Each structure stands twice: as structure tokens, then as C-alpha cells.
Amino acid sequence: MDDLGDLNAFLAVARAGGFRDGARAAGASASGLSDAVRRLEARLGVRLLNRTTRSVVPTEAGRRLLERLGPALGEVEAALDAARGDRDRPAGTLRLNVPISASRLVLPRLVPPFLAAYPGIRLEVIAEDGFVDVLAAGCDAGIRYDERLEGDMIAIPIGPRVQRFATAASPDYLRRHGCPDHPRDLLRHACLRGRFPSGAMPPWEFERGGEAVRVDPTGPLLVSLGGATDLAVEAAVAGTGIITLFEDWLRPHLDAGALEPVLEAWWPAFSGPFLYYPGRRLVPAPLRAFIDFVRARESGPG
């Protein structure tokens, strides 16, 4: 960069025909330009300007350099202007690592308007429920719930701020087996369970009036959470058993009457997800655009 500055100094002096006029054109001092030209000549080992008290004229070597330097520095400035323009017209690829629930329940209302607003951005979403290091996986950012956020990351809210786990079963199942009155009654029912890729099978948690209950029921179907969750939902609709899942995931079936709420007074609430990314000073333009878009949507009406 020092070389580039000295080259610009030489260009200003040679075009203006003097150090004072060159300094006015470049917004610098005449002595500063003189020092820069001397440094450049010392590095190249040739005289570039013939200086007298009345004029400053390029030498033969200076003229040859001037002829090639002008277009070259013009290209450099054009490239820098293009880079600066990315701040206003973000372009490139944005890679997000998200849980499958977020790809289904959070991103659908954000992705289409975001891509419409930024046609130069290509969004790549990797949806998986295993816990991964987003940077090691080559992603720019991720979506996680607060219990799985890393401490050295910046996190901003994305999606519903309060969510619930809902428990439900089909009308046919409840007609045949009855409706549980307490979470512990689930131990006598056919329950459709899920297991994380790590092998962990989370218990079902309930709370009401300060009382928290955790149960570990059994049933005829165990699915991989995320990839095979819809299979469990369809089994519940078909009357195979009782399911616990994100309320928003089950809501269409609840509204249609294909599933009925079970133990609704016990449904636990939890905070919504966060978009998180490394706390570095210069955030890539596509990610900065997505962050600003999410913040605007979250702070807007509704």
C-alpha cells in the first residue's frame, strides 16, 4: 500500500507539472509528494522526474511509467469502487446452518422476501439437528435456541419470541383409549417418540402453576428428530398414538381437527430461536444484509 501511495504521488506531480499544483490536485502537501517521489525513485533505482526551479518534467523512464500507470491505477480505483458498492448492493453466497424445525417454522416467512430484496445474494441453507460448529462447517451464521448458543457469538432474535411444545392425538385414538388427565397418565398410552442424531432421546416435559413434570413414555414408533418427524406426525393423525412437538408444527392439523389437544394446560413455553454469528468487525456483506433484514422484520409491526 505504501508503493501504491507513492505511485499516486508520482502520477499527481507528473500530470500537474509540479509539486505545488500536484499537491493541490491530490489534497496533500508538496513536501509529502516530494518525499514520496524520492522513495519511489530509490526503490526503482531510476530518476523519474527532472526537477528545476522552474519546471518538473518526466524523464524517459518517467514517461514510460506514466503511460502505463494511469490506466493501471484507474483499474485499481474501479475495483475498489466495486468493492465499496457491495455495501449498498450486497452480492455473493450466504450459508446458514439451522435446525430442521427452523427451516420449517422460521425461515419460510423470511427467505422469499429477503431474496426478493437482495437479488444478488444466493442463500444456502443446511438444515440438520446435530450440533455443529458453524464456522468449521463453512457456514456464515446459524440459528439456535439459547441453551445451545456459544458464548463468543453475537445473537439476535429471529422468529417467534415465545413458542410452546404441544401434545396431541387424533380423535379416533382418544375415542379408543381416552384422554390423559395428568402427564403421568402418558405412561399408560402409546406415545410417538423422537431421538436426536446424537442418540439422546429427550423426555417429555410439562409444567402448570409452578409444577414441572418430566415423563419418559414408550410407544410403537421411534423416529429420528428432524428428518423423520413428519412420519410421526402422520402416524399421530392416523391414530397410532400421542405426539409432542412444536405447537406451530402441529397447528395446521389442530386447526383442521385431524389432531386434538392433549393436556393443553400443561404445555410448556420456551423462548424462541436466535440468529448467531461470529463477533468480528467486518461482517460479510450478504450476512450483514440478512442481519439488517431480520432486525427490521423483528422490530416492525406484527
Short mmCIF file of C-alpha atoms in Angstrom, two decimals:
data_model
loop_
_atom_site.label_atom_id
_atom_site.label_comp_id
_atom_site.label_asym_id
_atom_site.label_seq_id
_atom_site.Cartn_x
_atom_site.Cartn_y
_atom_site.Cartn_z
CA MET A 1 0.00 0.00 0.00
CA ASP A 2 2.96 2.34 0.58
CA ASP A 3 4.05 1.65 -3.01
CA LEU A 4 0.55 2.48 -4.24
CA GLY A 5 0.58 5.76 -2.37
CA ASP A 6 3.97 6.70 -3.83
CA LEU A 7 2.78 5.79 -7.33
CA ASN A 8 -0.26 8.04 -6.89
CA ALA A 9 2.05 10.83 -5.71
CA PHE A 10 4.22 10.48 -8.83
CA LEU A 11 1.11 10.44 -11.02
CA ALA A 12 -0.25 13.64 -9.44
CA VAL A 13 3.05 15.52 -9.82
CA ALA A 14 3.70 14.36 -13.39
CA ARG A 15 0.20 15.24 -14.56
CA ALA A 16 0.22 18.65 -12.86
CA GLY A 17 3.77 19.51 -13.97
CA GLY A 18 4.88 20.49 -10.49
CA PHE A 19 4.78 19.62 -6.80
CA ARG A 20 2.60 22.55 -5.69
CA ASP A 21 -0.03 22.04 -8.37
CA GLY A 22 0.13 18.29 -7.79
CA ALA A 23 -0.38 18.83 -4.07
CA ARG A 24 -3.48 20.97 -4.70
CA ALA A 25 -4.93 18.34 -7.03
CA ALA A 26 -4.19 15.46 -4.64
CA GLY A 27 -5.16 17.26 -1.45
CA ALA A 28 -1.69 16.68 0.01
CA SER A 29 1.40 18.71 0.85
CA ALA A 30 4.12 19.48 -1.68
CA SER A 31 6.80 18.18 0.68
CA GLY A 32 4.87 14.95 1.17
CA LEU A 33 4.66 14.41 -2.58
CA SER A 34 8.36 15.18 -2.94
CA ASP A 35 9.25 12.60 -0.28
CA ALA A 36 7.00 10.02 -1.94
CA VAL A 37 8.58 10.51 -5.37
CA ARG A 38 12.07 10.24 -3.88
CA ARG A 39 11.13 6.94 -2.17
CA LEU A 40 9.74 5.60 -5.42
CA GLU A 41 12.86 6.58 -7.37
CA ALA A 42 15.08 5.00 -4.71
CA ARG A 43 13.15 1.72 -4.88
CA LEU A 44 13.21 1.63 -8.68
CA GLY A 45 16.79 2.84 -8.96
CA VAL A 46 15.95 5.34 -11.74
CA ARG A 47 15.14 9.04 -11.92
CA LEU A 48 11.53 9.63 -12.85
CA LEU A 49 11.32 13.43 -12.79
CA ASN A 50 13.77 16.11 -13.86
CA ARG A 51 13.37 18.95 -11.38
CA THR A 52 14.41 22.58 -11.87
CA THR A 53 13.37 25.73 -10.09
CA ARG A 54 11.01 26.48 -12.96
CA SER A 55 9.61 23.07 -14.01
CA VAL A 56 9.16 19.41 -13.23
CA VAL A 57 9.31 17.17 -16.31
CA PRO A 58 9.20 13.35 -16.52
CA THR A 59 12.33 11.61 -17.69
CA GLU A 60 12.13 8.97 -20.41
CA ALA A 61 11.65 6.32 -17.72
CA GLY A 62 9.07 8.56 -16.05
CA ARG A 63 7.11 8.97 -19.30
CA ARG A 64 7.01 5.22 -19.88
CA LEU A 65 5.83 4.67 -16.31
CA LEU A 66 3.23 7.43 -16.64
CA GLU A 67 1.78 5.90 -19.83
CA ARG A 68 1.17 2.53 -18.16
CA LEU A 69 0.47 3.73 -14.66
CA GLY A 70 -2.59 5.84 -15.41
CA PRO A 71 -4.75 3.02 -16.81
CA ALA A 72 -3.47 0.57 -14.19
CA LEU A 73 -4.35 2.82 -11.24
CA GLY A 74 -7.69 3.54 -12.89
CA GLU A 75 -8.41 -0.19 -12.82
CA VAL A 76 -7.40 -0.37 -9.16
CA GLU A 77 -9.72 2.51 -8.27
CA ALA A 78 -12.56 0.92 -10.24
CA ALA A 79 -12.04 -2.35 -8.36
CA LEU A 80 -12.11 -0.52 -5.02
CA ASP A 81 -15.28 1.32 -6.04
CA ALA A 82 -16.89 -2.02 -6.91
CA ALA A 83 -15.93 -3.41 -3.50
CA ARG A 84 -17.37 -0.33 -1.79
CA GLY A 85 -20.52 -0.75 -3.82
CA ASP A 86 -21.11 -4.18 -2.23
CA ARG A 87 -22.04 -2.33 0.95
CA ASP A 88 -25.06 -0.89 -0.86
CA ARG A 89 -25.70 -3.78 -3.26
CA PRO A 90 -24.74 -6.96 -1.35
CA ALA A 91 -23.91 -9.93 -3.54
CA GLY A 92 -22.48 -13.39 -3.03
CA THR A 93 -23.37 -16.55 -1.11
CA LEU A 94 -24.77 -16.68 2.42
CA ARG A 95 -24.60 -20.10 4.11
CA LEU A 96 -26.78 -20.77 7.15
CA ASN A 97 -26.77 -23.84 9.41
CA VAL A 98 -30.17 -24.27 11.05
CA PRO A 99 -32.19 -26.92 12.89
CA ILE A 100 -34.84 -28.58 10.77
CA SER A 101 -37.57 -27.00 12.91
CA ALA A 102 -36.26 -23.54 11.98
CA SER A 103 -36.17 -24.39 8.28
CA ARG A 104 -39.82 -25.36 8.57
CA LEU A 105 -41.22 -22.86 11.09
CA VAL A 106 -39.00 -19.75 10.96
CA LEU A 107 -37.35 -19.32 7.57
CA PRO A 108 -40.35 -19.69 5.20
CA ARG A 109 -41.69 -16.24 6.12
CA LEU A 110 -38.24 -14.63 5.85
CA VAL A 111 -36.46 -16.22 2.90
CA PRO A 112 -38.74 -15.25 -0.05
CA PRO A 113 -38.93 -11.51 0.82
CA PHE A 114 -35.21 -11.43 1.68
CA LEU A 115 -34.18 -12.92 -1.68
CA ALA A 116 -36.61 -10.59 -3.46
CA ALA A 117 -34.99 -7.61 -1.72
CA TYR A 118 -31.41 -8.79 -2.49
CA PRO A 119 -31.35 -10.46 -5.91
CA GLY A 120 -27.54 -10.55 -5.88
CA ILE A 121 -27.44 -12.90 -2.89
CA ARG A 122 -27.57 -16.69 -3.14
CA LEU A 123 -28.79 -18.32 0.07
CA GLU A 124 -27.66 -21.82 1.00
CA VAL A 125 -29.43 -23.42 3.97
CA ILE A 126 -28.03 -26.53 5.65
CA ALA A 127 -30.76 -27.99 7.87
CA GLU A 128 -29.69 -30.58 10.44
CA ASP A 129 -30.39 -31.26 14.08
CA GLY A 130 -26.90 -32.35 15.05
CA PHE A 131 -24.86 -29.78 16.99
CA VAL A 132 -22.10 -28.46 14.72
CA ASP A 133 -19.52 -25.68 14.74
CA VAL A 134 -20.95 -23.39 12.06
CA LEU A 135 -17.58 -21.88 11.15
CA ALA A 136 -15.86 -25.26 10.90
CA ALA A 137 -18.76 -26.38 8.69
CA GLY A 138 -18.08 -23.46 6.34
CA CYS A 139 -21.21 -21.51 7.27
CA ASP A 140 -21.51 -17.78 7.89
CA ALA A 141 -24.14 -17.99 10.64
CA GLY A 142 -26.61 -20.33 12.28
CA ILE A 143 -29.92 -20.49 14.08
CA ARG A 144 -30.03 -21.99 17.57
CA TYR A 145 -32.05 -21.88 20.75
CA ASP A 146 -30.45 -20.11 23.71
CA GLU A 147 -29.40 -23.28 25.53
CA ARG A 148 -27.20 -24.22 22.56
CA LEU A 149 -25.64 -20.83 21.82
CA GLU A 150 -21.87 -20.48 22.05
CA GLY A 151 -20.64 -17.78 24.41
CA ASP A 152 -18.35 -16.00 21.95
CA MET A 153 -21.07 -15.42 19.36
CA ILE A 154 -23.39 -12.48 18.72
CA ALA A 155 -27.06 -13.49 18.81
CA ILE A 156 -30.17 -11.64 17.65
CA PRO A 157 -33.79 -12.80 17.92
CA ILE A 158 -35.31 -14.42 14.87
CA GLY A 159 -38.81 -15.84 14.57
CA PRO A 160 -41.48 -16.13 17.28
CA ARG A 161 -40.16 -14.99 20.66
CA VAL A 162 -42.30 -17.46 22.59
CA GLN A 163 -43.01 -20.98 21.43
CA ARG A 164 -44.72 -23.98 23.03
CA PHE A 165 -44.48 -27.73 22.87
CA ALA A 166 -47.91 -29.16 22.14
CA THR A 167 -49.20 -32.64 22.88
CA ALA A 168 -51.90 -34.04 20.64
CA ALA A 169 -53.63 -37.15 19.37
CA SER A 170 -56.26 -37.98 16.76
CA PRO A 171 -59.94 -38.00 17.73
CA ASP A 172 -60.01 -41.72 16.87
CA TYR A 173 -57.14 -42.52 19.25
CA LEU A 174 -58.73 -40.54 22.09
CA ARG A 175 -62.07 -42.22 21.48
CA ARG A 176 -60.46 -45.66 21.74
CA HIS A 177 -58.03 -45.01 24.62
CA GLY A 178 -59.36 -41.99 26.48
CA CYS A 179 -57.65 -38.65 27.15
CA PRO A 180 -54.94 -38.41 29.83
CA ASP A 181 -55.71 -36.02 32.72
CA HIS A 182 -52.13 -35.73 34.02
CA PRO A 183 -48.74 -36.04 32.29
CA ARG A 184 -48.01 -39.25 34.24
CA ASP A 185 -51.05 -40.82 32.60
CA LEU A 186 -48.99 -40.83 29.37
CA LEU A 187 -47.04 -43.79 30.77
CA ARG A 188 -50.14 -45.90 30.05
CA HIS A 189 -50.55 -44.61 26.49
CA ALA A 190 -48.91 -45.29 23.12
CA CYS A 191 -46.55 -42.36 22.61
CA LEU A 192 -44.67 -41.47 19.45
CA ARG A 193 -41.09 -40.60 20.40
CA GLY A 194 -38.16 -38.88 18.75
CA ARG A 195 -34.40 -39.29 19.07
CA PHE A 196 -31.66 -36.77 18.19
CA PRO A 197 -28.81 -37.72 15.84
CA SER A 198 -26.55 -37.89 18.92
CA GLY A 199 -28.67 -40.76 20.22
CA ALA A 200 -30.26 -38.74 23.03
CA MET A 201 -34.00 -39.25 23.46
CA PRO A 202 -35.39 -36.20 25.29
CA PRO A 203 -38.07 -36.80 27.91
CA TRP A 204 -41.42 -35.09 27.57
CA GLU A 205 -41.64 -32.03 29.82
CA PHE A 206 -44.78 -30.36 31.17
CA GLU A 207 -45.50 -27.50 33.57
CA ARG A 208 -48.54 -25.95 35.19
CA GLY A 209 -48.84 -23.50 38.06
CA GLY A 210 -45.23 -23.87 39.06
CA GLU A 211 -45.30 -27.67 38.92
CA ALA A 212 -42.91 -29.26 36.44
CA VAL A 213 -43.26 -32.90 35.38
CA ARG A 214 -40.93 -34.97 33.18
CA VAL A 215 -42.06 -38.31 31.81
CA ASP A 216 -40.36 -40.92 29.66
CA PRO A 217 -43.22 -42.76 27.95
CA THR A 218 -42.95 -45.61 25.48
CA GLY A 219 -44.79 -46.41 22.31
CA PRO A 220 -44.86 -48.20 18.97
CA LEU A 221 -42.83 -45.64 16.96
CA LEU A 222 -39.42 -44.00 17.42
CA VAL A 223 -38.19 -41.58 14.74
CA SER A 224 -35.09 -39.51 14.09
CA LEU A 225 -35.95 -35.96 15.13
CA GLY A 226 -35.88 -33.61 12.21
CA GLY A 227 -35.68 -35.83 9.16
CA ALA A 228 -38.43 -38.27 10.15
CA THR A 229 -40.57 -36.00 12.33
CA ASP A 230 -43.28 -35.75 9.68
CA LEU A 231 -43.64 -39.53 9.80
CA ALA A 232 -44.50 -39.30 13.49
CA VAL A 233 -47.00 -36.52 12.78
CA GLU A 234 -48.73 -38.58 10.10
CA ALA A 235 -48.80 -41.58 12.44
CA ALA A 236 -50.46 -39.43 15.10
CA VAL A 237 -53.05 -38.22 12.57
CA ALA A 238 -53.69 -41.86 11.63
CA GLY A 239 -54.45 -42.73 15.26
CA THR A 240 -51.24 -44.61 16.13
CA GLY A 241 -50.52 -42.68 19.31
CA ILE A 242 -49.89 -39.39 21.12
CA ILE A 243 -47.26 -36.93 19.91
CA THR A 244 -45.42 -34.00 21.49
CA LEU A 245 -43.90 -31.43 19.12
CA PHE A 246 -43.61 -27.71 18.40
CA GLU A 247 -47.10 -26.24 18.53
CA ASP A 248 -46.56 -24.42 15.22
CA TRP A 249 -45.64 -27.74 13.56
CA LEU A 250 -48.89 -29.33 14.73
CA ARG A 251 -51.07 -26.23 14.37
CA PRO A 252 -52.40 -26.98 10.83
CA HIS A 253 -53.58 -30.42 11.99
CA LEU A 254 -55.07 -28.96 15.19
CA ASP A 255 -56.93 -26.29 13.26
CA ALA A 256 -58.21 -28.87 10.75
CA GLY A 257 -59.44 -31.20 13.52
CA ALA A 258 -57.16 -34.05 12.45
CA LEU A 259 -55.49 -33.78 15.88
CA GLU A 260 -56.94 -32.70 19.23
CA PRO A 261 -55.03 -31.02 22.06
CA VAL A 262 -53.97 -33.25 24.94
CA LEU A 263 -53.01 -31.81 28.36
CA GLU A 264 -53.12 -28.27 26.89
CA ALA A 265 -52.97 -26.65 30.32
CA TRP A 266 -49.57 -28.32 30.78
CA TRP A 267 -47.97 -27.24 27.50
CA PRO A 268 -44.58 -25.69 28.35
CA ALA A 269 -43.46 -22.40 26.80
CA PHE A 270 -39.87 -21.55 25.89
CA SER A 271 -38.01 -18.67 24.28
CA GLY A 272 -37.72 -18.53 20.50
CA PRO A 273 -34.59 -19.05 18.41
CA PHE A 274 -31.68 -16.72 17.65
CA LEU A 275 -29.59 -15.97 14.59
CA TYR A 276 -25.99 -16.15 15.73
CA TYR A 277 -22.68 -15.31 14.08
CA PRO A 278 -19.05 -14.58 14.99
CA GLY A 279 -18.38 -11.23 16.64
CA ARG A 280 -15.97 -9.92 14.06
CA ARG A 281 -15.62 -6.32 12.97
CA LEU A 282 -16.20 -6.67 9.23
CA VAL A 283 -19.23 -8.88 8.67
CA PRO A 284 -19.55 -10.23 5.08
CA ALA A 285 -21.97 -8.16 3.03
CA PRO A 286 -24.58 -10.93 2.44
CA LEU A 287 -24.68 -11.74 6.17
CA ARG A 288 -24.88 -8.05 7.11
CA ALA A 289 -27.83 -7.67 4.73
CA PHE A 290 -29.60 -10.67 6.32
CA ILE A 291 -28.94 -9.39 9.86
CA ASP A 292 -30.36 -5.97 8.99
CA PHE A 293 -33.34 -7.60 7.26
CA VAL A 294 -34.10 -9.82 10.27
CA ARG A 295 -33.78 -6.90 12.70
CA ALA A 296 -36.13 -4.78 10.60
CA ARG A 297 -38.70 -7.58 10.41
CA GLU A 298 -38.49 -8.37 14.11
CA SER A 299 -38.90 -4.74 15.14
CA GLY A 300 -41.67 -4.00 12.64
CA PRO A 301 -45.43 -4.32 13.18
CA GLY A 302 -46.51 -7.89 13.88
#
